PDB file of C-alpha atoms in Angstrom:
ATOM      1  CA  ASN A   1      37.472  62.067  80.104  1.00 32.00           C
ATOM      2  CA  GLU A   2      36.033  59.241  81.601  1.00 36.00           C
ATOM      3  CA  LEU A   3      35.673  59.627  85.498  1.00 37.00           C
ATOM      4  CA  CYS A   4      36.358  56.580  87.591  1.00 36.00           C
ATOM      5  CA  LYS A   5      35.791  56.368  91.554  1.00 38.00           C
ATOM      6  CA  LEU A   6      38.625  55.341  93.688  1.00 35.00           C
ATOM      7  CA  VAL A   7      37.913  54.304  97.436  1.00 31.00           C
ATOM      8  CA  GLU A   8      36.341  57.355  98.602  1.00 37.00           C
ATOM      9  CA  ARG A   9      38.311  59.590  95.547  1.00 41.00           C
ATOM     10  CA  VAL A  10      37.526  60.403  91.915  1.00 42.00           C
ATOM     11  CA  SER A  11      39.963  60.072  89.694  1.00 43.00           C
ATOM     12  CA  GLU A  12      40.245  62.338  85.932  1.00 46.00           C
ATOM     13  CA  ILE A  13      41.565  60.169  83.357  1.00 47.00           C
ATOM     14  CA  ASP A  14      42.962  61.814  80.705  1.00 49.00           C
ATOM     15  CA  TYR A  15      43.717  59.095  78.152  1.00 48.00           C
ATOM     16  CA  LYS A  16      44.656  61.419  75.317  1.00 51.00           C
ATOM     17  CA  SER A  17      47.842  62.511  77.509  1.00 54.00           C
ATOM     18  CA  LYS A  18      47.603  59.803  79.146  1.00 53.00           C
ATOM     19  CA  THR A  19      47.839  61.537  82.962  1.00 51.00           C
ATOM     20  CA  GLN A  20      45.946  61.342  85.879  1.00 51.00           C
ATOM     21  CA  SER A  21      44.678  63.920  88.552  1.00 51.00           C
ATOM     22  CA  ILE A  22      42.729  63.115  91.868  1.00 49.00           C
ATOM     23  CA  ILE A  23      40.158  64.856  92.727  1.00 54.00           C
ATOM     24  CA  SER A  24      39.295  64.388  95.952  1.00 57.00           C
ATOM     25  CA  VAL A  25      35.260  64.856  96.902  1.00 56.00           C
ATOM     26  CA  CYS A  26      34.635  65.907  99.882  1.00 59.00           C
ATOM     27  CA  ASP A  27      35.569  64.147 103.766  1.00 68.00           C
ATOM     28  CA  ARG A  28      33.867  61.082 105.191  1.00 79.00           C
ATOM     29  CA  GLY A  29      30.119  61.996 107.340  1.00 81.00           C
ATOM     30  CA  THR A  30      26.756  63.346 107.087  1.00 82.00           C
ATOM     31  CA  ASP A  31      27.390  66.753 105.801  1.00 83.00           C
ATOM     32  CA  ASP A  32      25.693  67.946 102.228  1.00 83.00           C
ATOM     33  CA  GLU A  33      29.554  67.584 100.974  1.00 82.00           C
ATOM     34  CA  GLN A  34      30.628  64.918 102.970  1.00 84.00           C
ATOM     35  CA  LEU A  35      30.353  61.160 102.109  1.00 86.00           C
ATOM     36  CA  ASN A  36      29.389  58.516 103.967  1.00 87.00           C
ATOM     37  CA  CYS A  37      30.221  54.557 102.200  1.00 86.00           C
ATOM     38  CA  PRO A  38      30.331  55.355  98.716  1.00 87.00           C
ATOM     39  CA  ARG A  39      29.188  53.065  95.989  1.00 88.00           C
ATOM     40  CA  GLY A  40      28.791  53.886  93.242  1.00 90.00           C
ATOM     41  CA  VAL A  41      29.451  56.936  90.461  1.00 90.00           C
ATOM     42  CA  THR A  42      28.789  58.241  87.411  1.00 92.00           C
ATOM     43  CA  VAL A  43      28.841  61.149  84.924  1.00 90.00           C
ATOM     44  CA  ASP A  44      26.349  63.126  83.571  1.00 92.00           C
ATOM     45  CA  HIS A  45      27.919  63.929  80.039  1.00 88.00           C
ATOM     46  CA  ASN A  46      25.787  66.335  79.183  1.00 89.00           C
ATOM     47  CA  THR A  47      27.087  68.567  82.742  1.00 91.00           C
ATOM     48  CA  GLY A  48      30.168  67.123  83.234  1.00 89.00           C
ATOM     49  CA  ASN A  49      28.815  66.562  86.939  1.00 92.00           C
ATOM     50  CA  ILE A  50      29.680  63.696  88.958  1.00 91.00           C
ATOM     51  CA  TYR A  51      26.784  61.731  90.785  1.00 94.00           C
ATOM     52  CA  VAL A  52      28.106  59.698  93.636  1.00 92.00           C
ATOM     53  CA  VAL A  53      25.875  56.893  95.479  1.00 93.00           C
ATOM     54  CA  ASP A  54      26.048  57.166  99.467  1.00 92.00           C
ATOM     55  CA  ARG A  55      24.674  53.977 100.770  1.00 90.00           C
ATOM     56  CA  SER A  56      24.923  55.142 104.066  1.00 89.00           C
ATOM     57  CA  ASN A  57      23.766  58.453 104.007  1.00 90.00           C
ATOM     58  CA  ASN A  58      20.717  57.012 101.519  1.00 92.00           C
ATOM     59  CA  CYS A  59      20.675  59.386  98.914  1.00 92.00           C
ATOM     60  CA  VAL A  60      22.602  60.540  95.475  1.00 94.00           C
ATOM     61  CA  LYS A  61      24.835  63.684  96.083  1.00 93.00           C
ATOM     62  CA  VAL A  62      26.124  65.453  92.958  1.00 93.00           C
ATOM     63  CA  PHE A  63      28.973  67.170  92.639  1.00 91.00           C
ATOM     64  CA  ASP A  64      30.328  69.523  89.430  1.00 88.00           C
ATOM     65  CA  ASN A  65      34.015  68.922  87.804  1.00 83.00           C
ATOM     66  CA  THR A  66      35.810  70.614  90.044  1.00 82.00           C
ATOM     67  CA  ALA A  67      34.060  68.201  92.788  1.00 83.00           C
ATOM     68  CA  LYS A  68      32.351  71.311  94.479  1.00 87.00           C
ATOM     69  CA  TYR A  69      28.968  69.976  96.389  1.00 90.00           C
ATOM     70  CA  VAL A  70      26.012  70.786  93.637  1.00 94.00           C
ATOM     71  CA  PHE A  71      22.610  69.196  95.319  1.00 93.00           C
ATOM     72  CA  GLN A  72      21.269  66.242  96.393  1.00 92.00           C
ATOM     73  CA  PHE A  73      18.589  63.383  95.580  1.00 91.00           C
ATOM     74  CA  GLY A  74      16.878  60.704  98.147  1.00 85.00           C
ATOM     75  CA  TYR A  75      16.777  60.569 101.411  1.00 75.00           C
ATOM     76  CA  LYS A  76      15.676  57.795 104.257  1.00 68.00           C
ATOM     77  CA  VAL A  77      12.383  59.036 104.379  1.00 62.00           C
ATOM     78  CA  GLY A  78       9.432  60.708 102.869  1.00 65.00           C
ATOM     79  CA  GLU A  79       8.820  60.777  98.828  1.00 64.00           C
ATOM     80  CA  GLY A  80      12.049  59.498  97.132  1.00 63.00           C
ATOM     81  CA  LYS A  81      13.023  57.472 100.222  1.00 80.00           C
ATOM     82  CA  MET A  82      16.503  55.450  99.405  1.00 86.00           C
ATOM     83  CA  SER A  83      16.966  52.268 101.295  1.00 86.00           C
ATOM     84  CA  TYR A  84      20.882  51.607 100.901  1.00 89.00           C
ATOM     85  CA  PRO A  85      21.756  52.264  97.298  1.00 92.00           C
ATOM     86  CA  VAL A  86      24.622  50.960  95.461  1.00 92.00           C
ATOM     87  CA  GLY A  87      24.198  51.345  91.915  1.00 94.00           C
ATOM     88  CA  ILE A  88      23.842  54.359  89.611  1.00 95.00           C
ATOM     89  CA  VAL A  89      23.617  55.294  85.597  1.00 94.00           C
ATOM     90  CA  ILE A  90      22.115  57.471  83.848  1.00 93.00           C
ATOM     91  CA  CYS A  91      20.808  57.314  80.673  1.00 90.00           C
ATOM     92  CA  GLN A  92      19.128  59.904  78.370  1.00 87.00           C
ATOM     93  CA  ASN A  93      18.388  62.130  81.161  1.00 87.00           C
ATOM     94  CA  THR A  94      16.845  59.394  83.178  1.00 92.00           C
ATOM     95  CA  VAL A  95      18.703  58.401  86.256  1.00 94.00           C
ATOM     96  CA  LEU A  96      18.750  54.259  87.425  1.00 92.00           C
ATOM     97  CA  VAL A  97      19.681  53.907  90.848  1.00 93.00           C
ATOM     98  CA  SER A  98      19.832  50.710  92.665  1.00 93.00           C
ATOM     99  CA  GLN A  99      19.242  49.493  96.143  1.00 89.00           C
ATOM    100  CA  TYR A 100      20.576  46.509  97.743  1.00 86.00           C
ATOM    101  CA  SER A 101      17.837  46.257 100.449  1.00 81.00           C
ATOM    102  CA  SER A 102      14.766  46.870  98.789  1.00 80.00           C
ATOM    103  CA  HIS A 103      15.837  44.886  95.906  1.00 83.00           C
ATOM    104  CA  CYS A 104      14.988  47.883  93.364  1.00 87.00           C
ATOM    105  CA  ILE A 105      15.417  50.182  91.097  1.00 90.00           C
ATOM    106  CA  LEU A 106      14.682  53.698  91.354  1.00 89.00           C
ATOM    107  CA  VAL A 107      14.155  55.944  88.034  1.00 90.00           C
ATOM    108  CA  TYR A 108      14.589  59.344  88.270  1.00 89.00           C
ATOM    109  CA  GLN A 109      13.224  61.931  85.142  1.00 86.00           C
TER     110      GLN A 109
END
């Protein structure tokens, strides 16, 4: 399965059966389970977890494959600071996050 972002929802597409089911990740807001301006999404194919870049909350939120909140990383202040993150990719257990306002890419291992 490949997971694709549709506005503020995540759509799970099963290419074998050509069916599509919508998984609603969360409501808009600042709580752990909520998103505020999601801008990028990727899937960790080792765990099945969904990583969502949350631009306005300045972090990456991680959900399991049933859309249950797992954890988050990156914050507006302190170590791991993010400033308007917009893109994400996972490559060989390394998470790369692009930021709009600082024009840089953060690397998490």
